[in-house]
Coordinates of C-alpha atoms in Angstrom, one line a residue:
M2 CA -139.5 -39.9 -60.6
I3 CA -141.0 -41.2 -57.5
H4 CA -142.8 -44.1 -59.4
S5 CA -139.7 -45.1 -61.3
F6 CA -137.5 -46.2 -58.2
P7 CA -139.1 -49.7 -57.6
W8 CA -138.5 -50.5 -61.3
R9 CA -134.8 -49.5 -61.1
L10 CA -134.4 -51.5 -57.9
A11 CA -136.0 -54.6 -59.5
A12 CA -133.6 -54.3 -62.4
A13 CA -130.6 -54.1 -60.2
F14 CA -131.8 -57.3 -58.3
V15 CA -132.1 -59.0 -61.7
V16 CA -128.5 -58.1 -62.6
V17 CA -126.9 -59.0 -59.2
T18 CA -128.7 -62.4 -58.8
P19 CA -126.8 -64.1 -61.7
V20 CA -123.5 -62.8 -60.3
L21 CA -124.3 -64.2 -56.8
A22 CA -125.3 -67.5 -58.3
A23 CA -122.1 -67.8 -60.2
C24 CA -120.1 -67.0 -57.1
G25 CA -121.8 -69.8 -55.1
Q26 CA -120.7 -72.5 -57.5
S27 CA -117.4 -74.1 -55.8
Q28 CA -114.6 -75.8 -57.9
P29 CA -113.6 -79.5 -57.0
P30 CA -110.4 -79.5 -54.9
A31 CA -107.3 -80.8 -56.6
A32 CA -106.3 -84.3 -55.5
P33 CA -103.2 -84.5 -53.3
P34 CA -100.0 -86.1 -54.8
P35 CA -99.0 -89.6 -53.8
P36 CA -96.9 -89.6 -50.7
A37 CA -93.1 -89.9 -51.2
V38 CA -91.5 -92.9 -49.7
T39 CA -88.1 -94.4 -49.6
V40 CA -87.8 -98.0 -50.9
A41 CA -85.0 -100.5 -51.0
K42 CA -84.6 -104.2 -51.9
P43 CA -83.9 -106.7 -49.1
I44 CA -80.2 -107.3 -48.4
E45 CA -79.2 -110.9 -49.1
R46 CA -76.2 -112.3 -47.2
G47 CA -75.2 -115.2 -45.0
V48 CA -76.2 -114.9 -41.3
T49 CA -75.9 -117.2 -38.3
D50 CA -78.5 -117.4 -35.5
H51 CA -77.2 -116.8 -32.0
D52 CA -78.3 -117.9 -28.6
E53 CA -77.6 -115.8 -25.5
Y54 CA -76.9 -116.9 -22.0
V55 CA -75.9 -115.3 -18.6
G56 CA -72.9 -116.6 -16.8
R57 CA -70.0 -115.8 -14.5
F58 CA -66.3 -115.5 -15.0
V59 CA -64.1 -118.0 -13.2
A60 CA -60.3 -118.1 -12.8
V61 CA -58.2 -120.8 -14.8
D62 CA -56.1 -121.2 -11.7
S63 CA -57.1 -120.5 -8.2
V64 CA -54.6 -121.4 -5.3
E65 CA -54.8 -121.1 -1.5
V66 CA -51.3 -120.2 -0.2
R67 CA -50.6 -122.3 2.9
A68 CA -47.3 -123.2 4.5
R69 CA -45.7 -126.7 4.4
V70 CA -43.9 -126.1 7.7
S71 CA -45.0 -124.6 11.0
G72 CA -43.2 -121.6 12.5
Y73 CA -43.6 -118.0 13.1
L74 CA -44.3 -115.7 10.1
D75 CA -41.1 -113.4 9.6
K76 CA -41.7 -111.2 6.6
I77 CA -44.4 -110.5 4.0
H78 CA -43.0 -109.6 0.6
F79 CA -46.0 -108.3 -1.4
R80 CA -48.7 -105.6 -1.4
D81 CA -52.3 -106.6 -0.9
G82 CA -54.1 -107.0 -4.3
Q83 CA -51.0 -106.8 -6.5
M84 CA -50.2 -108.8 -9.6
V85 CA -47.7 -111.6 -8.9
K86 CA -45.6 -113.7 -11.2
Q87 CA -45.0 -117.5 -10.8
G88 CA -42.1 -117.9 -8.4
D89 CA -42.3 -114.6 -6.7
L90 CA -41.5 -114.6 -3.0
L91 CA -44.6 -114.0 -0.9
F92 CA -43.9 -115.0 2.7
T93 CA -40.9 -116.0 4.9
I94 CA -41.2 -118.1 8.0
D95 CA -38.4 -117.8 10.6
K96 CA -35.6 -119.9 9.2
R97 CA -33.4 -120.3 12.3
P98 CA -35.0 -123.5 13.7
F99 CA -34.9 -125.2 10.3
Q100 CA -31.3 -124.1 9.7
N101 CA -30.2 -125.6 13.1
T102 CA -32.1 -128.8 12.1
L103 CA -30.2 -128.9 8.7
D104 CA -26.8 -128.4 10.5
Q105 CA -27.5 -131.2 12.9
A106 CA -28.5 -133.6 10.1
R107 CA -25.4 -132.6 8.1
G108 CA -23.3 -133.4 11.2
A109 CA -24.9 -136.7 11.8
L110 CA -24.3 -137.6 8.1
A111 CA -20.7 -136.8 8.4
Q112 CA -20.4 -139.0 11.5
A113 CA -22.1 -141.8 9.6
K114 CA -19.8 -141.5 6.7
A115 CA -16.8 -141.6 9.0
N116 CA -18.2 -144.8 10.6
L117 CA -18.8 -146.2 7.1
A118 CA -15.2 -145.5 6.1
F119 CA -13.8 -147.3 9.3
T120 CA -16.1 -150.4 8.8
Q121 CA -15.1 -150.6 5.1
T122 CA -11.4 -150.7 6.1
D123 CA -12.1 -153.2 8.9
L124 CA -14.0 -155.3 6.5
D125 CA -11.2 -155.3 3.9
R126 CA -8.8 -156.3 6.5
A127 CA -11.1 -159.1 7.8
K128 CA -11.2 -160.5 4.1
Q129 CA -7.4 -161.3 4.2
L130 CA -7.4 -162.5 7.7
V131 CA -10.2 -165.0 7.1
R132 CA -8.3 -166.3 4.0
D133 CA -5.3 -166.8 6.3
H134 CA -7.5 -168.5 8.9
T135 CA -6.4 -165.8 11.4
I136 CA -9.9 -164.9 12.4
T137 CA -13.0 -167.0 12.6
E138 CA -15.9 -166.9 10.2
Q139 CA -18.0 -165.5 13.0
A140 CA -15.7 -162.6 13.5
F141 CA -15.8 -162.0 9.7
D142 CA -19.6 -162.0 9.7
Q143 CA -19.7 -159.6 12.5
R144 CA -17.4 -157.1 10.6
T145 CA -19.6 -157.5 7.5
Q146 CA -22.7 -156.8 9.4
A147 CA -21.1 -153.6 11.0
F148 CA -20.2 -152.4 7.5
R149 CA -23.9 -152.9 6.2
S150 CA -25.2 -151.1 9.2
A151 CA -22.9 -148.2 8.5
E152 CA -24.1 -148.1 4.9
A153 CA -27.7 -148.0 6.1
S154 CA -26.9 -145.2 8.6
V155 CA -25.3 -143.0 5.8
A156 CA -28.4 -143.5 3.7
A157 CA -30.8 -142.6 6.5
N158 CA -28.7 -139.5 7.4
E159 CA -28.7 -138.5 3.8
A160 CA -32.5 -138.7 3.7
A161 CA -32.6 -136.6 6.9
V162 CA -30.4 -134.0 5.4
R163 CA -32.7 -133.7 2.2
Q164 CA -35.8 -133.4 4.4
A165 CA -34.0 -130.6 6.4
E166 CA -33.0 -128.8 3.2
L167 CA -36.7 -129.1 2.1
D168 CA -38.0 -127.9 5.3
L169 CA -35.6 -124.8 5.1
E170 CA -36.6 -124.2 1.5
F171 CA -40.3 -124.4 2.6
T172 CA -39.8 -121.4 4.9
E173 CA -39.9 -119.3 1.7
L174 CA -43.5 -119.3 0.3
R175 CA -43.5 -118.5 -3.4
A176 CA -46.3 -117.9 -5.9
P177 CA -47.2 -121.2 -7.5
V178 CA -49.2 -119.5 -10.4
A179 CA -49.2 -116.1 -11.9
G180 CA -52.1 -113.8 -11.2
R181 CA -53.6 -111.4 -8.8
I182 CA -53.1 -112.0 -5.0
G183 CA -55.6 -111.1 -2.4
D184 CA -55.1 -109.6 1.0
R185 CA -52.8 -111.2 3.6
R186 CA -54.7 -113.3 6.2
V187 CA -51.9 -113.4 8.8
S188 CA -49.7 -110.6 10.0
T189 CA -46.0 -111.0 10.8
G190 CA -45.1 -112.5 14.2
N191 CA -48.0 -114.9 14.2
L192 CA -47.6 -118.7 14.5
V193 CA -48.3 -120.3 11.1
T194 CA -49.5 -124.0 11.2
G195 CA -48.1 -125.9 8.2
G196 CA -48.2 -129.4 6.9
T197 CA -50.6 -131.7 4.9
S198 CA -53.4 -131.8 7.3
G199 CA -56.7 -129.9 7.2
N200 CA -55.7 -127.5 10.0
T201 CA -53.0 -125.5 8.1
T202 CA -53.1 -121.8 8.2
L203 CA -54.5 -120.0 5.1
L204 CA -52.1 -117.1 4.3
A205 CA -53.6 -115.7 1.1
T206 CA -55.2 -116.7 -2.3
I207 CA -54.1 -116.2 -5.8
V208 CA -56.4 -116.3 -8.9
S209 CA -55.1 -116.1 -12.4
I210 CA -56.3 -113.3 -14.7
D211 CA -55.1 -113.9 -18.2
P212 CA -56.7 -115.9 -19.9
I213 CA -60.0 -116.1 -18.0
R214 CA -62.8 -118.6 -18.3
F215 CA -66.6 -117.9 -18.6
E216 CA -69.1 -120.6 -17.4
F217 CA -72.8 -120.7 -18.4
T218 CA -75.6 -123.2 -18.6
M219 CA -77.7 -124.1 -21.5
D220 CA -80.9 -126.1 -21.6
E221 CA -81.1 -129.7 -22.8
A222 CA -82.9 -128.7 -26.1
S223 CA -80.2 -126.4 -27.1
Y224 CA -77.5 -128.9 -26.2
L225 CA -79.2 -131.5 -28.6
R226 CA -79.4 -128.9 -31.4
Y227 CA -75.8 -128.0 -31.1
E228 CA -74.6 -131.6 -30.9
R229 CA -76.6 -132.7 -34.0
F230 CA -75.3 -129.7 -36.0
S231 CA -71.7 -130.3 -34.7
R232 CA -71.9 -134.1 -35.6
S233 CA -73.1 -133.2 -39.1
G234 CA -69.9 -131.1 -39.7
K235 CA -71.4 -127.7 -39.4
E236 CA -69.6 -125.2 -37.2
V237 CA -71.6 -124.5 -34.2
T238 CA -71.2 -124.8 -30.5
G239 CA -70.3 -128.4 -29.7
R240 CA -68.3 -130.7 -27.4
D241 CA -65.1 -130.3 -29.5
G242 CA -64.9 -126.6 -28.7
G243 CA -63.0 -124.0 -30.7
V244 CA -66.1 -122.1 -31.9
V245 CA -65.8 -118.3 -31.6
V246 CA -68.2 -116.7 -29.1
E247 CA -68.8 -113.1 -28.2
L248 CA -69.4 -111.6 -24.8
K249 CA -70.6 -108.2 -23.3
L250 CA -70.5 -107.0 -19.8
L251 CA -73.4 -105.5 -17.8
D252 CA -72.4 -101.9 -18.8
E253 CA -71.7 -102.6 -22.4
K254 CA -74.2 -102.2 -25.3
G255 CA -72.5 -104.6 -27.8
F256 CA -70.6 -107.9 -27.7
E257 CA -67.1 -106.4 -27.7
H258 CA -65.2 -109.4 -26.3
R259 CA -64.4 -112.3 -28.4
G260 CA -63.3 -115.9 -27.1
Y261 CA -63.7 -119.5 -28.0
M262 CA -65.5 -122.5 -26.5
D263 CA -63.1 -124.9 -24.8
F264 CA -65.3 -127.3 -22.7
L265 CA -68.8 -128.7 -22.3
D266 CA -69.8 -130.8 -19.3
N267 CA -70.4 -134.5 -19.5
V268 CA -73.6 -134.6 -17.4
I269 CA -76.9 -132.8 -17.4
D270 CA -77.9 -131.5 -14.0
K271 CA -80.9 -133.4 -12.8
S272 CA -82.5 -130.6 -10.8
S273 CA -82.3 -127.9 -13.5
G274 CA -82.1 -129.9 -16.7
T275 CA -79.2 -127.8 -17.9
I276 CA -75.6 -128.6 -18.9
R277 CA -72.6 -126.4 -18.2
G278 CA -70.6 -124.9 -20.9
R279 CA -67.3 -122.9 -20.7
A280 CA -65.5 -120.3 -22.9
V281 CA -62.0 -118.7 -22.7
F282 CA -61.3 -115.1 -23.2
S283 CA -58.1 -113.0 -23.3
N284 CA -57.7 -110.6 -20.5
P285 CA -54.5 -108.6 -20.9
D286 CA -55.7 -105.5 -19.1
G287 CA -57.2 -107.5 -16.1
V288 CA -60.6 -105.8 -16.2
L289 CA -62.4 -109.2 -16.2
I290 CA -62.2 -110.7 -12.8
P291 CA -63.7 -113.9 -11.4
G292 CA -67.3 -113.8 -10.2
M293 CA -68.2 -111.0 -12.6
F294 CA -71.4 -111.4 -14.5
G295 CA -71.7 -111.3 -18.3
R296 CA -73.9 -112.3 -21.3
I297 CA -72.5 -114.6 -23.9
R298 CA -73.6 -115.1 -27.5
V299 CA -72.9 -118.4 -29.1
P300 CA -73.7 -119.7 -32.6
G301 CA -77.0 -121.4 -32.6
S302 CA -77.2 -122.5 -36.2
P303 CA -75.0 -123.0 -39.3
T304 CA -74.4 -120.1 -41.6
Y305 CA -77.4 -119.7 -44.0
Q306 CA -78.3 -117.1 -46.8
A307 CA -81.2 -114.9 -45.6
L308 CA -83.0 -111.7 -46.6
L309 CA -82.7 -108.7 -44.3
V310 CA -84.6 -105.3 -44.1
P311 CA -84.1 -102.4 -41.7
D312 CA -86.1 -102.9 -38.5
V313 CA -87.9 -99.7 -39.0
A314 CA -89.6 -101.1 -42.1
I315 CA -91.5 -103.6 -40.1
G316 CA -95.1 -102.7 -39.0
T317 CA -97.3 -104.4 -36.5
E318 CA -101.0 -105.4 -37.0
Q319 CA -102.1 -106.9 -33.7
A320 CA -99.9 -110.1 -33.4
R321 CA -98.8 -110.1 -36.9
K322 CA -95.8 -108.4 -38.5
F323 CA -95.8 -106.9 -42.0
V324 CA -93.9 -104.8 -44.5
L325 CA -95.2 -102.7 -47.4
A326 CA -93.9 -103.5 -50.8
I327 CA -94.2 -101.3 -53.9
D328 CA -95.5 -103.1 -57.0
G329 CA -94.9 -102.2 -60.7
D330 CA -97.8 -99.6 -60.5
N331 CA -96.3 -97.9 -57.5
T332 CA -99.0 -99.2 -55.2
A333 CA -98.3 -100.2 -51.7
V334 CA -98.9 -103.9 -51.1
Q335 CA -99.0 -105.3 -47.5
K336 CA -97.0 -108.4 -47.0
Y337 CA -97.0 -110.5 -43.7
V338 CA -93.7 -111.7 -42.7
T339 CA -92.0 -114.1 -40.3
L340 CA -89.3 -112.4 -38.4
G341 CA -85.8 -113.7 -37.5
P342 CA -83.2 -112.4 -35.2
M343 CA -81.9 -108.8 -35.2
T344 CA -78.2 -108.1 -36.4
D345 CA -75.7 -105.8 -35.0
D346 CA -76.4 -103.2 -37.7
N347 CA -80.1 -102.9 -36.9
L348 CA -81.2 -105.2 -39.8
R349 CA -84.0 -107.8 -39.2
V350 CA -83.8 -111.3 -40.7
I351 CA -87.0 -112.1 -42.7
R352 CA -87.5 -115.8 -42.7
D353 CA -90.7 -115.8 -44.8
G354 CA -93.1 -113.4 -46.7
I355 CA -90.8 -111.5 -49.1
A356 CA -88.7 -112.0 -52.2
A357 CA -85.3 -110.7 -53.1
G358 CA -86.6 -108.5 -55.8
D359 CA -89.4 -106.7 -53.8
R360 CA -89.1 -103.0 -53.2
I361 CA -89.7 -102.5 -49.5
V362 CA -90.8 -99.2 -47.9
V363 CA -87.9 -98.4 -45.5
N364 CA -88.9 -94.8 -44.8
G365 CA -92.4 -93.3 -44.5
L366 CA -94.2 -96.4 -43.5
M367 CA -96.8 -94.5 -41.4
R368 CA -97.8 -92.2 -44.4
V369 CA -98.9 -95.1 -46.5
R370 CA -101.8 -97.4 -46.5
P371 CA -102.1 -100.8 -48.3
G372 CA -103.5 -100.1 -51.8
Q373 CA -102.4 -96.5 -52.0
K374 CA -100.4 -95.0 -54.8
V375 CA -97.0 -93.7 -53.8
T376 CA -94.0 -91.9 -55.2
P377 CA -91.1 -94.3 -54.5
Q378 CA -87.6 -93.1 -54.3
E379 CA -84.6 -95.6 -54.2
K380 CA -82.7 -95.4 -50.9
G381 CA -79.6 -93.3 -51.4
S382 CA -80.6 -92.0 -54.9
G383 CA -81.2 -88.4 -53.8
P384 CA -82.4 -86.0 -51.0
G385 CA -85.6 -87.9 -50.2
P386 CA -87.6 -87.9 -46.9
Q387 CA -85.6 -88.0 -43.6
A388 CA -84.8 -91.5 -42.4
K389 CA -87.5 -91.9 -40.0
N390 CA -91.1 -93.0 -39.9
Q391 CA -93.8 -90.2 -39.9

């Protein structure tokens, strides 16, 4: 019994060794399935390139309210900063001195008219007397001269009455344009200097609000490009105006305001090499005010047919841009592209590098390498991967 143990142990090792050898043989791992990606064909539609410029709003009408006659300011008929209509009463200057002047002018006119009537009667009588040789020719000439002087006096006094009436009317300062008035520059009781000289008193300013203009400058190269397109009959920004433009304010994400071009300057500024353009926008709520900054977008090319893909489908390889297209064998193929502008719906214009029938990877770009097999799924055909690159 003692001598048989080594033999049994040896037999056990012989039996166990094949089992251990069998356990040490590993099976080759199964290959992972091709990654799933979402593909879509490029969108083909008409697009227009746009150029963007920064500018400021300016009022269509801007008026300084100044008096035409001098006097003491009697009343103010508006609230600082309110909207006024054309013809609204703004200021009143003390009317009493001007009313007195008008009354004096009317009295002098009445006296001149009475003298004219007397000289007219005297002249008619003299005509008969000179025919009868009762008076001399010299006396007749004197009465004729008196009548003509009386006529001239009436005309002068009529002019004086009209001027006095104008001065009295000018004591009421009314809004020459509709818009928003600023704050009063003079309080009641102060002497206001009027007239047509440069020393008149500024009382207030009025700026029109609706519509409002937007002025910006463009470079000489852009001006030439616009003019050549415009002269060829293509609808882009040009001197004739009328082209629709879009604008956004500093706190707005999109170009929400629509207007039209109405003016292009006739000279290029020598110091900056730019030319001034102008657009008009409606402003019914008065949010846009003169001096406010904005960014305008104007058509920079005629409408043309282009291929567009989602911007997330574009990859970067150093300085070059590319997309991944899926061929007939479901293999990813890298295609270098030339990019155009971005549209408002986050689509990128592709100027060169793809064809209309290409299947472009629009989701899952980071999971695929060029030459790799993929499982493509048409965009919108089912519950595919989530719409983001991973």
